[in-house]
Every structure is written in structure tokens, then in C-alpha cells.
Short mmCIF file of N, CA and C in Angstrom, two decimals:
data_model
loop_
_atom_site.label_atom_id
_atom_site.label_comp_id
_atom_site.label_asym_id
_atom_site.label_seq_id
_atom_site.Cartn_x
_atom_site.Cartn_y
_atom_site.Cartn_z
N UNK A 30 13.99 -13.65 -1.86
CA UNK A 30 13.32 -12.36 -1.96
C UNK A 30 11.85 -12.56 -1.60
N UNK A 31 11.37 -11.77 -0.64
CA UNK A 31 9.97 -11.84 -0.22
C UNK A 31 9.36 -10.46 -0.34
N UNK A 32 8.23 -10.39 -1.06
CA UNK A 32 7.48 -9.15 -1.21
C UNK A 32 6.04 -9.44 -0.83
N UNK A 33 5.45 -8.55 -0.04
CA UNK A 33 4.05 -8.67 0.33
C UNK A 33 3.27 -7.56 -0.35
N UNK A 34 2.18 -7.93 -1.02
CA UNK A 34 1.25 -6.98 -1.62
C UNK A 34 -0.02 -7.08 -0.78
N UNK A 35 -0.45 -5.95 -0.19
CA UNK A 35 -1.58 -5.97 0.73
C UNK A 35 -2.65 -4.97 0.32
N UNK A 36 -3.85 -5.48 0.05
CA UNK A 36 -5.01 -4.63 -0.22
C UNK A 36 -5.66 -4.25 1.10
N UNK A 37 -5.87 -2.96 1.31
CA UNK A 37 -6.39 -2.44 2.57
C UNK A 37 -7.69 -1.69 2.30
N UNK A 38 -8.65 -1.82 3.21
CA UNK A 38 -9.86 -1.01 3.08
C UNK A 38 -11.08 -1.67 3.66
N UNK A 39 -12.13 -0.87 3.77
CA UNK A 39 -13.41 -1.30 4.32
C UNK A 39 -14.45 -1.28 3.21
N UNK A 40 -14.90 -2.45 2.79
CA UNK A 40 -15.85 -2.55 1.68
C UNK A 40 -17.22 -1.96 2.01
N UNK A 41 -17.49 -1.68 3.28
CA UNK A 41 -18.77 -1.08 3.67
C UNK A 41 -18.73 0.44 3.67
N UNK A 42 -17.59 1.02 3.26
CA UNK A 42 -17.46 2.47 3.20
C UNK A 42 -17.12 2.94 1.78
N UNK A 43 -17.88 2.47 0.83
CA UNK A 43 -17.75 2.92 -0.55
C UNK A 43 -16.36 2.76 -1.11
N UNK A 44 -15.75 3.87 -1.49
CA UNK A 44 -14.44 3.84 -2.14
C UNK A 44 -13.32 3.35 -1.24
N UNK A 45 -13.55 3.25 0.07
CA UNK A 45 -12.53 2.72 0.95
C UNK A 45 -12.23 1.26 0.63
N UNK A 46 -13.11 0.62 -0.13
CA UNK A 46 -12.89 -0.76 -0.55
C UNK A 46 -11.97 -0.90 -1.75
N UNK A 47 -11.37 0.19 -2.20
CA UNK A 47 -10.50 0.17 -3.38
C UNK A 47 -9.37 -0.86 -3.26
N UNK A 48 -8.63 -0.84 -2.17
CA UNK A 48 -7.50 -1.76 -2.00
C UNK A 48 -7.94 -3.21 -2.00
N UNK A 49 -9.08 -3.48 -1.40
CA UNK A 49 -9.63 -4.83 -1.36
C UNK A 49 -10.01 -5.28 -2.77
N UNK A 50 -10.62 -4.39 -3.55
CA UNK A 50 -11.02 -4.74 -4.92
C UNK A 50 -9.81 -4.98 -5.81
N UNK A 51 -8.77 -4.17 -5.67
CA UNK A 51 -7.56 -4.39 -6.46
C UNK A 51 -6.94 -5.73 -6.09
N UNK A 52 -6.89 -6.05 -4.80
CA UNK A 52 -6.34 -7.34 -4.37
C UNK A 52 -7.18 -8.50 -4.93
N UNK A 53 -8.49 -8.34 -4.92
CA UNK A 53 -9.37 -9.38 -5.47
C UNK A 53 -9.08 -9.60 -6.95
N UNK A 54 -8.97 -8.51 -7.68
CA UNK A 54 -8.69 -8.61 -9.12
C UNK A 54 -7.32 -9.22 -9.39
N UNK A 55 -6.34 -8.90 -8.56
CA UNK A 55 -5.00 -9.50 -8.71
C UNK A 55 -5.07 -11.01 -8.48
N UNK A 56 -5.84 -11.43 -7.49
CA UNK A 56 -5.96 -12.85 -7.19
C UNK A 56 -6.65 -13.59 -8.35
N UNK A 57 -7.71 -13.01 -8.88
CA UNK A 57 -8.44 -13.63 -10.00
C UNK A 57 -7.54 -13.70 -11.23
N UNK A 58 -6.86 -12.62 -11.50
CA UNK A 58 -5.99 -12.55 -12.68
C UNK A 58 -4.78 -13.47 -12.54
N UNK A 59 -4.21 -13.53 -11.32
CA UNK A 59 -3.01 -14.34 -11.11
C UNK A 59 -1.80 -13.73 -11.79
N UNK A 60 -0.71 -14.50 -11.80
CA UNK A 60 0.47 -14.08 -12.53
C UNK A 60 1.48 -13.27 -11.75
N UNK A 61 1.30 -13.13 -10.42
CA UNK A 61 2.34 -12.43 -9.66
C UNK A 61 3.59 -13.30 -9.62
N UNK A 62 4.76 -12.69 -9.67
CA UNK A 62 6.01 -13.46 -9.70
C UNK A 62 6.23 -14.30 -8.44
N UNK A 63 7.11 -15.27 -8.57
CA UNK A 63 7.51 -16.09 -7.43
C UNK A 63 8.11 -15.19 -6.35
N UNK A 64 7.78 -15.47 -5.10
CA UNK A 64 8.28 -14.68 -3.99
C UNK A 64 7.37 -13.54 -3.60
N UNK A 65 6.26 -13.37 -4.34
CA UNK A 65 5.31 -12.29 -4.04
C UNK A 65 4.06 -12.90 -3.43
N UNK A 66 3.72 -12.44 -2.26
CA UNK A 66 2.55 -12.92 -1.53
C UNK A 66 1.47 -11.83 -1.59
N UNK A 67 0.25 -12.22 -1.88
CA UNK A 67 -0.88 -11.29 -1.98
C UNK A 67 -1.84 -11.55 -0.84
N UNK A 68 -2.21 -10.50 -0.10
CA UNK A 68 -3.19 -10.63 0.97
C UNK A 68 -4.24 -9.53 0.86
N UNK A 69 -5.46 -9.90 1.17
CA UNK A 69 -6.55 -8.94 1.32
C UNK A 69 -6.65 -8.69 2.81
N UNK A 70 -6.09 -7.59 3.26
CA UNK A 70 -6.06 -7.28 4.69
C UNK A 70 -7.40 -6.72 5.15
N UNK A 71 -8.10 -6.03 4.25
CA UNK A 71 -9.35 -5.40 4.65
C UNK A 71 -9.09 -4.39 5.74
N UNK A 72 -9.75 -4.58 6.88
CA UNK A 72 -9.61 -3.65 8.01
C UNK A 72 -8.76 -4.24 9.13
N UNK A 73 -8.03 -5.30 8.84
CA UNK A 73 -7.23 -5.98 9.86
C UNK A 73 -5.80 -5.45 9.89
N UNK A 74 -5.65 -4.17 10.16
CA UNK A 74 -4.33 -3.54 10.18
C UNK A 74 -3.40 -4.11 11.24
N UNK A 75 -3.96 -4.45 12.39
CA UNK A 75 -3.13 -5.01 13.45
C UNK A 75 -2.58 -6.38 13.01
N UNK A 76 -3.40 -7.16 12.35
CA UNK A 76 -2.96 -8.46 11.83
C UNK A 76 -1.81 -8.26 10.83
N UNK A 77 -1.94 -7.26 9.97
CA UNK A 77 -0.89 -6.97 8.99
C UNK A 77 0.42 -6.62 9.70
N UNK A 78 0.36 -5.79 10.72
CA UNK A 78 1.58 -5.41 11.44
C UNK A 78 2.27 -6.64 12.01
N UNK A 79 1.51 -7.54 12.60
CA UNK A 79 2.12 -8.76 13.14
C UNK A 79 2.69 -9.65 12.02
N UNK A 80 1.98 -9.75 10.90
CA UNK A 80 2.47 -10.54 9.78
C UNK A 80 3.80 -9.99 9.26
N UNK A 81 3.93 -8.68 9.23
CA UNK A 81 5.15 -8.05 8.73
C UNK A 81 6.36 -8.34 9.60
N UNK A 82 6.14 -8.69 10.86
CA UNK A 82 7.26 -9.06 11.73
C UNK A 82 8.02 -10.27 11.20
N UNK A 83 7.37 -11.09 10.36
CA UNK A 83 8.03 -12.26 9.77
C UNK A 83 9.17 -11.85 8.83
N UNK A 84 9.18 -10.61 8.39
CA UNK A 84 10.25 -10.10 7.55
C UNK A 84 9.94 -10.17 6.06
N UNK A 85 9.99 -9.03 5.41
CA UNK A 85 9.77 -8.93 3.96
C UNK A 85 10.80 -7.95 3.40
N UNK A 86 11.29 -8.27 2.22
CA UNK A 86 12.22 -7.36 1.54
C UNK A 86 11.50 -6.13 1.02
N UNK A 87 10.24 -6.30 0.65
CA UNK A 87 9.45 -5.20 0.13
C UNK A 87 8.00 -5.34 0.52
N UNK A 88 7.31 -4.23 0.62
CA UNK A 88 5.89 -4.19 0.95
C UNK A 88 5.22 -3.21 0.00
N UNK A 89 4.13 -3.64 -0.61
CA UNK A 89 3.32 -2.77 -1.47
C UNK A 89 1.92 -2.74 -0.90
N UNK A 90 1.52 -1.57 -0.41
CA UNK A 90 0.19 -1.37 0.15
C UNK A 90 -0.71 -0.76 -0.91
N UNK A 91 -1.97 -1.19 -0.95
CA UNK A 91 -2.95 -0.65 -1.89
C UNK A 91 -4.12 -0.13 -1.06
N UNK A 92 -4.41 1.17 -1.19
CA UNK A 92 -5.42 1.78 -0.31
C UNK A 92 -5.91 3.08 -0.94
N UNK A 93 -6.97 3.64 -0.37
CA UNK A 93 -7.38 4.98 -0.77
C UNK A 93 -6.45 5.96 -0.07
N UNK A 94 -6.29 7.12 -0.67
CA UNK A 94 -5.50 8.17 -0.02
C UNK A 94 -5.92 9.52 -0.60
N UNK A 95 -5.79 10.52 0.23
CA UNK A 95 -6.14 11.87 -0.20
C UNK A 95 -4.88 12.58 -0.68
N UNK A 96 -4.94 13.03 -1.92
CA UNK A 96 -3.84 13.80 -2.50
C UNK A 96 -4.43 15.09 -3.02
N UNK A 97 -3.92 15.54 -4.15
CA UNK A 97 -4.42 16.80 -4.70
C UNK A 97 -5.16 16.59 -6.02
N UNK A 98 -5.46 15.34 -6.37
CA UNK A 98 -6.11 15.05 -7.64
C UNK A 98 -7.60 14.82 -7.49
N UNK A 99 -8.28 14.74 -8.62
CA UNK A 99 -9.72 14.45 -8.60
C UNK A 99 -9.96 12.98 -8.23
N UNK A 100 -11.18 12.63 -7.83
CA UNK A 100 -11.49 11.23 -7.52
C UNK A 100 -11.08 10.31 -8.67
N UNK A 101 -10.46 9.18 -8.29
CA UNK A 101 -9.99 8.22 -9.28
C UNK A 101 -8.53 8.38 -9.64
N UNK A 102 -7.89 9.45 -9.18
CA UNK A 102 -6.46 9.62 -9.44
C UNK A 102 -5.69 8.53 -8.71
N UNK A 103 -4.79 7.87 -9.43
CA UNK A 103 -3.96 6.83 -8.83
C UNK A 103 -2.61 7.44 -8.47
N UNK A 104 -2.22 7.26 -7.22
CA UNK A 104 -0.95 7.78 -6.72
C UNK A 104 0.01 6.63 -6.47
N UNK A 105 1.28 6.93 -6.59
CA UNK A 105 2.36 6.00 -6.23
C UNK A 105 3.22 6.74 -5.22
N UNK A 106 3.37 6.15 -4.05
CA UNK A 106 4.04 6.82 -2.95
C UNK A 106 5.08 5.88 -2.36
N UNK A 107 6.20 6.43 -1.94
CA UNK A 107 7.17 5.65 -1.20
C UNK A 107 7.20 6.13 0.23
N UNK A 108 7.04 5.19 1.14
CA UNK A 108 7.09 5.50 2.57
C UNK A 108 8.53 5.70 2.98
N UNK A 109 8.79 6.74 3.75
CA UNK A 109 10.13 7.01 4.25
C UNK A 109 10.28 6.35 5.61
N UNK A 110 11.04 5.25 5.69
CA UNK A 110 11.17 4.55 6.98
C UNK A 110 11.91 5.37 8.03
N UNK A 111 12.59 6.43 7.63
CA UNK A 111 13.32 7.25 8.58
C UNK A 111 12.52 8.46 9.05
N UNK A 112 11.31 8.62 8.50
CA UNK A 112 10.46 9.73 8.94
C UNK A 112 9.99 9.46 10.36
N UNK A 113 9.80 10.51 11.15
CA UNK A 113 9.33 10.29 12.52
C UNK A 113 7.99 9.57 12.50
N UNK A 114 7.90 8.51 13.31
CA UNK A 114 6.65 7.74 13.38
C UNK A 114 5.66 8.46 14.26
N UNK A 115 4.42 8.45 13.81
CA UNK A 115 3.37 9.00 14.67
C UNK A 115 2.83 7.84 15.49
N UNK A 116 2.03 8.13 16.48
CA UNK A 116 1.48 7.08 17.33
C UNK A 116 0.71 6.06 16.52
N UNK A 117 0.66 4.85 17.02
CA UNK A 117 0.03 3.78 16.26
C UNK A 117 -1.48 3.89 16.24
N UNK A 118 -2.10 4.58 17.16
CA UNK A 118 -3.54 4.72 17.15
C UNK A 118 -4.22 3.37 17.03
N UNK A 119 -3.98 2.48 17.96
CA UNK A 119 -4.46 1.11 17.88
C UNK A 119 -5.96 1.04 17.67
N UNK A 120 -6.34 0.32 16.65
CA UNK A 120 -7.73 0.04 16.34
C UNK A 120 -7.73 -1.27 15.58
N UNK A 121 -8.17 -2.32 16.21
CA UNK A 121 -8.13 -3.64 15.62
C UNK A 121 -8.99 -3.79 14.39
N UNK A 122 -9.86 -2.80 14.12
CA UNK A 122 -10.78 -2.93 12.99
C UNK A 122 -10.65 -1.80 11.99
N UNK A 123 -9.49 -1.22 11.86
CA UNK A 123 -9.37 -0.19 10.84
C UNK A 123 -8.22 0.75 11.11
N UNK A 124 -7.04 0.39 10.67
CA UNK A 124 -5.88 1.24 10.83
C UNK A 124 -5.37 1.66 9.46
N UNK A 125 -5.06 2.94 9.31
CA UNK A 125 -4.51 3.39 8.04
C UNK A 125 -3.06 2.89 7.93
N UNK A 126 -2.50 2.89 6.71
CA UNK A 126 -1.13 2.36 6.53
C UNK A 126 -0.09 3.01 7.43
N UNK A 127 -0.18 4.31 7.66
CA UNK A 127 0.78 4.97 8.53
C UNK A 127 0.71 4.42 9.95
N UNK A 128 -0.48 4.15 10.43
CA UNK A 128 -0.64 3.57 11.77
C UNK A 128 -0.11 2.15 11.82
N UNK A 129 -0.34 1.39 10.75
CA UNK A 129 0.17 0.01 10.69
C UNK A 129 1.69 0.02 10.76
N UNK A 130 2.31 0.91 9.99
CA UNK A 130 3.78 0.97 9.98
C UNK A 130 4.33 1.48 11.31
N UNK A 131 3.61 2.40 11.96
CA UNK A 131 4.05 2.87 13.28
C UNK A 131 3.95 1.72 14.29
N UNK A 132 2.85 0.96 14.25
CA UNK A 132 2.71 -0.19 15.14
C UNK A 132 3.80 -1.22 14.85
N UNK A 133 4.08 -1.45 13.58
CA UNK A 133 5.14 -2.39 13.22
C UNK A 133 6.47 -1.97 13.86
N UNK A 134 6.78 -0.69 13.80
CA UNK A 134 8.01 -0.19 14.41
C UNK A 134 8.05 -0.46 15.91
N UNK A 135 6.91 -0.24 16.58
CA UNK A 135 6.83 -0.49 18.01
C UNK A 135 6.99 -1.98 18.31
N UNK A 136 6.30 -2.83 17.54
CA UNK A 136 6.39 -4.28 17.74
C UNK A 136 7.81 -4.79 17.47
N UNK A 137 8.43 -4.25 16.44
CA UNK A 137 9.79 -4.67 16.11
C UNK A 137 10.75 -4.32 17.24
N UNK A 138 10.60 -3.13 17.80
CA UNK A 138 11.47 -2.71 18.91
C UNK A 138 11.28 -3.63 20.11
N UNK A 139 10.04 -3.89 20.46
CA UNK A 139 9.75 -4.74 21.63
C UNK A 139 10.29 -6.15 21.42
N UNK A 140 10.25 -6.65 20.18
CA UNK A 140 10.68 -8.01 19.88
C UNK A 140 12.14 -8.10 19.44
N UNK A 141 12.86 -7.00 19.47
CA UNK A 141 14.27 -7.01 19.10
C UNK A 141 14.51 -7.29 17.63
N UNK A 142 13.57 -6.89 16.79
CA UNK A 142 13.70 -7.09 15.34
C UNK A 142 14.08 -5.75 14.72
N UNK A 143 15.17 -5.75 13.94
CA UNK A 143 15.60 -4.52 13.28
C UNK A 143 14.99 -4.44 11.89
N UNK A 144 14.19 -3.43 11.64
CA UNK A 144 13.58 -3.13 10.35
C UNK A 144 13.10 -4.39 9.62
N UNK A 145 11.96 -4.94 10.03
CA UNK A 145 11.47 -6.19 9.44
C UNK A 145 11.01 -6.07 8.00
N UNK A 146 10.83 -4.83 7.52
CA UNK A 146 10.40 -4.62 6.14
C UNK A 146 11.38 -3.68 5.48
N UNK A 147 11.80 -4.05 4.26
CA UNK A 147 12.70 -3.19 3.50
C UNK A 147 11.94 -1.99 2.93
N UNK A 148 11.86 -1.91 1.66
CA UNK A 148 11.24 -0.80 0.96
C UNK A 148 9.72 -0.91 1.03
N UNK A 149 9.05 0.22 1.28
CA UNK A 149 7.59 0.25 1.38
C UNK A 149 7.04 1.23 0.35
N UNK A 150 6.23 0.70 -0.56
CA UNK A 150 5.58 1.51 -1.59
C UNK A 150 4.06 1.42 -1.41
N UNK A 151 3.37 2.44 -1.89
CA UNK A 151 1.91 2.49 -1.78
C UNK A 151 1.32 2.84 -3.13
N UNK A 152 0.29 2.09 -3.55
CA UNK A 152 -0.56 2.49 -4.67
C UNK A 152 -1.84 2.98 -4.02
N UNK A 153 -2.12 4.26 -4.18
CA UNK A 153 -3.30 4.86 -3.57
C UNK A 153 -4.23 5.41 -4.62
N UNK A 154 -5.47 5.61 -4.23
CA UNK A 154 -6.47 6.18 -5.14
C UNK A 154 -7.28 7.23 -4.40
N UNK A 155 -7.44 8.36 -5.05
CA UNK A 155 -8.25 9.45 -4.50
C UNK A 155 -9.71 9.00 -4.47
N UNK A 156 -10.35 8.97 -3.28
CA UNK A 156 -11.74 8.53 -3.22
C UNK A 156 -12.71 9.64 -3.60
N UNK A 157 -13.89 9.23 -4.07
CA UNK A 157 -14.97 10.18 -4.30
C UNK A 157 -15.88 10.22 -3.08
N UNK A 158 -16.10 9.05 -2.47
CA UNK A 158 -17.00 8.97 -1.32
C UNK A 158 -16.57 7.86 -0.38
N UNK A 159 -16.57 8.18 0.90
CA UNK A 159 -16.28 7.19 1.93
C UNK A 159 -17.51 6.99 2.81
N UNK A 160 -18.68 7.26 2.24
CA UNK A 160 -19.94 7.09 2.96
C UNK A 160 -20.27 5.62 3.12
N UNK A 161 -21.14 5.32 4.06
CA UNK A 161 -21.56 3.94 4.27
C UNK A 161 -22.36 3.45 3.08
N UNK A 162 -21.75 2.60 2.29
CA UNK A 162 -22.39 1.94 1.16
C UNK A 162 -21.40 0.92 0.62
N UNK A 163 -21.90 0.00 -0.16
CA UNK A 163 -21.02 -0.99 -0.77
C UNK A 163 -20.83 -0.65 -2.24
N UNK A 164 -19.63 -0.88 -2.74
CA UNK A 164 -19.34 -0.62 -4.14
C UNK A 164 -18.54 0.65 -4.31
N UNK A 165 -17.73 0.64 -5.36
CA UNK A 165 -16.88 1.79 -5.66
C UNK A 165 -17.63 2.78 -6.52
N UNK A 166 -17.33 4.05 -6.35
CA UNK A 166 -17.88 5.08 -7.22
C UNK A 166 -17.34 4.87 -8.64
N UNK A 167 -17.96 5.50 -9.59
CA UNK A 167 -17.54 5.33 -10.99
C UNK A 167 -16.08 5.71 -11.23
N UNK A 168 -15.60 6.89 -10.74
CA UNK A 168 -14.19 7.21 -11.02
C UNK A 168 -13.20 6.27 -10.33
N UNK A 169 -13.54 5.78 -9.16
CA UNK A 169 -12.64 4.88 -8.45
C UNK A 169 -12.67 3.49 -9.08
N UNK A 170 -13.85 3.04 -9.51
CA UNK A 170 -13.93 1.76 -10.22
C UNK A 170 -13.10 1.81 -11.50
N UNK A 171 -13.11 2.95 -12.18
CA UNK A 171 -12.32 3.10 -13.40
C UNK A 171 -10.82 3.14 -13.11
N UNK A 172 -10.45 3.42 -11.87
CA UNK A 172 -9.03 3.48 -11.49
C UNK A 172 -8.44 2.11 -11.17
N UNK A 173 -9.27 1.08 -11.10
CA UNK A 173 -8.77 -0.24 -10.73
C UNK A 173 -7.78 -0.76 -11.77
N UNK A 174 -8.09 -0.64 -13.05
CA UNK A 174 -7.17 -1.12 -14.10
C UNK A 174 -5.82 -0.38 -14.05
N UNK A 175 -5.80 0.95 -14.00
CA UNK A 175 -4.51 1.63 -13.87
C UNK A 175 -3.77 1.21 -12.60
N UNK A 176 -4.50 0.94 -11.53
CA UNK A 176 -3.86 0.49 -10.29
C UNK A 176 -3.23 -0.89 -10.47
N UNK A 177 -3.89 -1.77 -11.21
CA UNK A 177 -3.31 -3.09 -11.47
C UNK A 177 -1.99 -2.95 -12.22
N UNK A 178 -1.94 -2.05 -13.20
CA UNK A 178 -0.70 -1.80 -13.93
C UNK A 178 0.38 -1.24 -13.00
N UNK A 179 -0.04 -0.32 -12.12
CA UNK A 179 0.92 0.26 -11.17
C UNK A 179 1.46 -0.82 -10.23
N UNK A 180 0.61 -1.72 -9.77
CA UNK A 180 1.06 -2.81 -8.90
C UNK A 180 2.09 -3.66 -9.63
N UNK A 181 1.80 -4.03 -10.88
CA UNK A 181 2.75 -4.84 -11.64
C UNK A 181 4.10 -4.15 -11.75
N UNK A 182 4.09 -2.85 -12.07
CA UNK A 182 5.34 -2.11 -12.22
C UNK A 182 6.10 -2.01 -10.91
N UNK A 183 5.38 -1.74 -9.82
CA UNK A 183 6.05 -1.55 -8.54
C UNK A 183 6.52 -2.87 -7.93
N UNK A 184 5.80 -3.96 -8.19
CA UNK A 184 6.28 -5.27 -7.74
C UNK A 184 7.60 -5.58 -8.44
N UNK A 185 7.66 -5.33 -9.74
CA UNK A 185 8.92 -5.54 -10.47
C UNK A 185 10.03 -4.69 -9.88
N UNK A 186 9.73 -3.45 -9.56
CA UNK A 186 10.71 -2.55 -8.96
C UNK A 186 11.18 -3.09 -7.61
N UNK A 187 10.24 -3.56 -6.78
CA UNK A 187 10.62 -4.11 -5.47
C UNK A 187 11.49 -5.36 -5.62
N UNK A 188 11.20 -6.18 -6.61
CA UNK A 188 12.00 -7.39 -6.82
C UNK A 188 13.38 -7.05 -7.37
N UNK A 189 13.45 -6.02 -8.22
CA UNK A 189 14.73 -5.63 -8.82
C UNK A 189 15.60 -4.80 -7.88
N UNK A 190 14.97 -3.92 -7.12
CA UNK A 190 15.70 -2.98 -6.25
C UNK A 190 15.00 -2.85 -4.91
N UNK A 191 15.06 -3.87 -4.09
CA UNK A 191 14.28 -3.85 -2.85
C UNK A 191 14.70 -2.79 -1.84
N UNK A 192 15.95 -2.38 -1.84
CA UNK A 192 16.38 -1.44 -0.80
C UNK A 192 16.61 -0.03 -1.30
N UNK A 193 16.55 0.20 -2.59
CA UNK A 193 16.77 1.55 -3.12
C UNK A 193 15.57 2.41 -2.80
N UNK A 194 15.83 3.61 -2.31
CA UNK A 194 14.75 4.51 -1.98
C UNK A 194 14.68 5.62 -3.01
N UNK A 195 13.48 6.04 -3.31
CA UNK A 195 13.27 7.01 -4.38
C UNK A 195 13.58 8.43 -3.97
N UNK A 196 13.55 8.73 -2.71
CA UNK A 196 13.76 10.11 -2.29
C UNK A 196 12.47 10.90 -2.37
N UNK A 197 12.56 12.15 -2.05
CA UNK A 197 11.38 12.99 -1.95
C UNK A 197 11.23 13.79 -3.25
N UNK A 198 10.26 13.41 -4.05
CA UNK A 198 10.04 14.12 -5.32
C UNK A 198 8.89 15.10 -5.24
N UNK A 199 8.13 15.07 -4.18
CA UNK A 199 6.92 15.88 -4.15
C UNK A 199 7.08 17.18 -3.38
N UNK A 200 8.15 17.30 -2.61
CA UNK A 200 8.27 18.44 -1.74
C UNK A 200 7.56 18.20 -0.42
N UNK A 201 6.86 17.08 -0.29
CA UNK A 201 6.19 16.74 0.96
C UNK A 201 7.16 15.95 1.82
N UNK A 202 7.09 16.17 3.09
CA UNK A 202 8.01 15.48 3.99
C UNK A 202 7.72 13.99 4.02
N UNK A 203 8.77 13.20 3.79
CA UNK A 203 8.67 11.78 4.03
C UNK A 203 8.16 10.93 2.90
N UNK A 204 7.78 11.47 1.75
CA UNK A 204 7.30 10.58 0.71
C UNK A 204 7.37 11.25 -0.65
N UNK A 205 7.64 10.44 -1.64
CA UNK A 205 7.61 10.92 -3.01
C UNK A 205 6.27 10.54 -3.61
N UNK A 206 5.61 11.47 -4.24
CA UNK A 206 4.28 11.21 -4.77
C UNK A 206 4.27 11.48 -6.26
N UNK A 207 3.60 10.63 -7.00
CA UNK A 207 3.36 10.92 -8.40
C UNK A 207 1.99 10.41 -8.77
N UNK A 208 1.47 10.92 -9.84
CA UNK A 208 0.15 10.52 -10.31
C UNK A 208 0.29 9.39 -11.32
N UNK A 209 -0.81 8.80 -11.71
CA UNK A 209 -0.82 7.63 -12.60
C UNK A 209 0.01 7.86 -13.84
N UNK A 210 -0.02 9.05 -14.39
CA UNK A 210 0.67 9.30 -15.64
C UNK A 210 2.13 9.71 -15.46
N UNK A 211 2.59 9.88 -14.23
CA UNK A 211 3.97 10.29 -13.99
C UNK A 211 4.81 9.13 -13.49
N UNK A 212 6.12 9.33 -13.40
CA UNK A 212 6.97 8.26 -12.88
C UNK A 212 6.67 8.03 -11.41
N UNK A 213 6.48 6.78 -11.04
CA UNK A 213 6.07 6.46 -9.68
C UNK A 213 7.20 6.72 -8.70
N UNK A 214 8.19 5.96 -8.81
CA UNK A 214 9.37 6.08 -7.98
C UNK A 214 10.53 5.77 -8.88
N UNK A 215 11.70 6.13 -8.47
CA UNK A 215 12.86 5.91 -9.35
C UNK A 215 12.96 4.43 -9.71
N UNK A 216 13.11 4.16 -11.00
CA UNK A 216 13.25 2.77 -11.43
C UNK A 216 14.56 2.57 -12.13
#
């Protein structure tokens, strides 16, 4: 069983560094189960897409995302691998998770690889500011601890049920969304 946990973001754009900070805290804390690999991807989305070609049973992305909550809201989302892929929007220095997964699909097709990643989950946080500055805003910094708990829960879920999909709980096409205090995905 192989699971990749990837922190995504740009530390020079304020709250966009959320995924990187959560990955840093996970590395310092330690304790991820055997078979779980942790990477700080930062803005290297293209690198992540190529790494995923190696094949993983599960992928957990950590990033900022816009939902309907106030800044600091932690979201748990499941990516629908059967949803229509949008263009990859190649940018070697900053690709959002959707673009990374679209590029992965294109790379997999070209290389004759069928679905190199099983289940894909996302821990996201509503940003307060994505302005040029270093450091997280107060509400996003306070969301790091709840995000660490969400990562632990979702890693366990990926290890226990790597191919089970949660379905659409939000009414939004292609993904089930819940907030920090709600059930993330079916467990």
C-alpha cells in the first residue's frame, strides 16, 4: 500500500503557504504510518504529476481552496477521477491540484499507464489573503492543527479503503465537500 501526502502552495503568497506549513508540521511531528510518503511540493506541480506516475494507491493533497466558509475553514474534499478533466494549464511554477491531476491524466495516457493514482482526497483551507507576503494569517494559522487531525483521519481512511469513493455529498459536481466539524468522506 502506497499513499502520498503532498503539501502544496507558495509561501510568498501569504495563506497560499498553508499546505507547505501543514507538511512541515507533519514532518516535525512524525508518526505517519508505514507506506505513507510525505512531500512538500510547494509550487512544483509538474514535478508532482511526474512523481504520481510511479503509482500510488491513495493521494492526499493539502492546499488552500475557496469554499463557502470564512477564512480558516478546513475542508475535506474527494476528487472525482471520472469527472471531465479540464486543461492542464501547464505552469512549472504553480499549478493548482486540478491542473496537476489533469496533467497526470495526460501523462498517464501518453505513457500507457492506466489510472496511476487510486483515491484522491484533499484537505483544503479557506484563505484570508493571498497577497504577496510571508506567513499565514491568524485564522489560517489557527487552522493548521485541525488540518493535521484531518490529515491523520484521511490517511487512515486511505490505508483502510483506498479505492472506495465517497460520492457527491455537496451537490457540487465531481466532489464531496464537508467542513472541519462535519464528516469528511465516508469512512
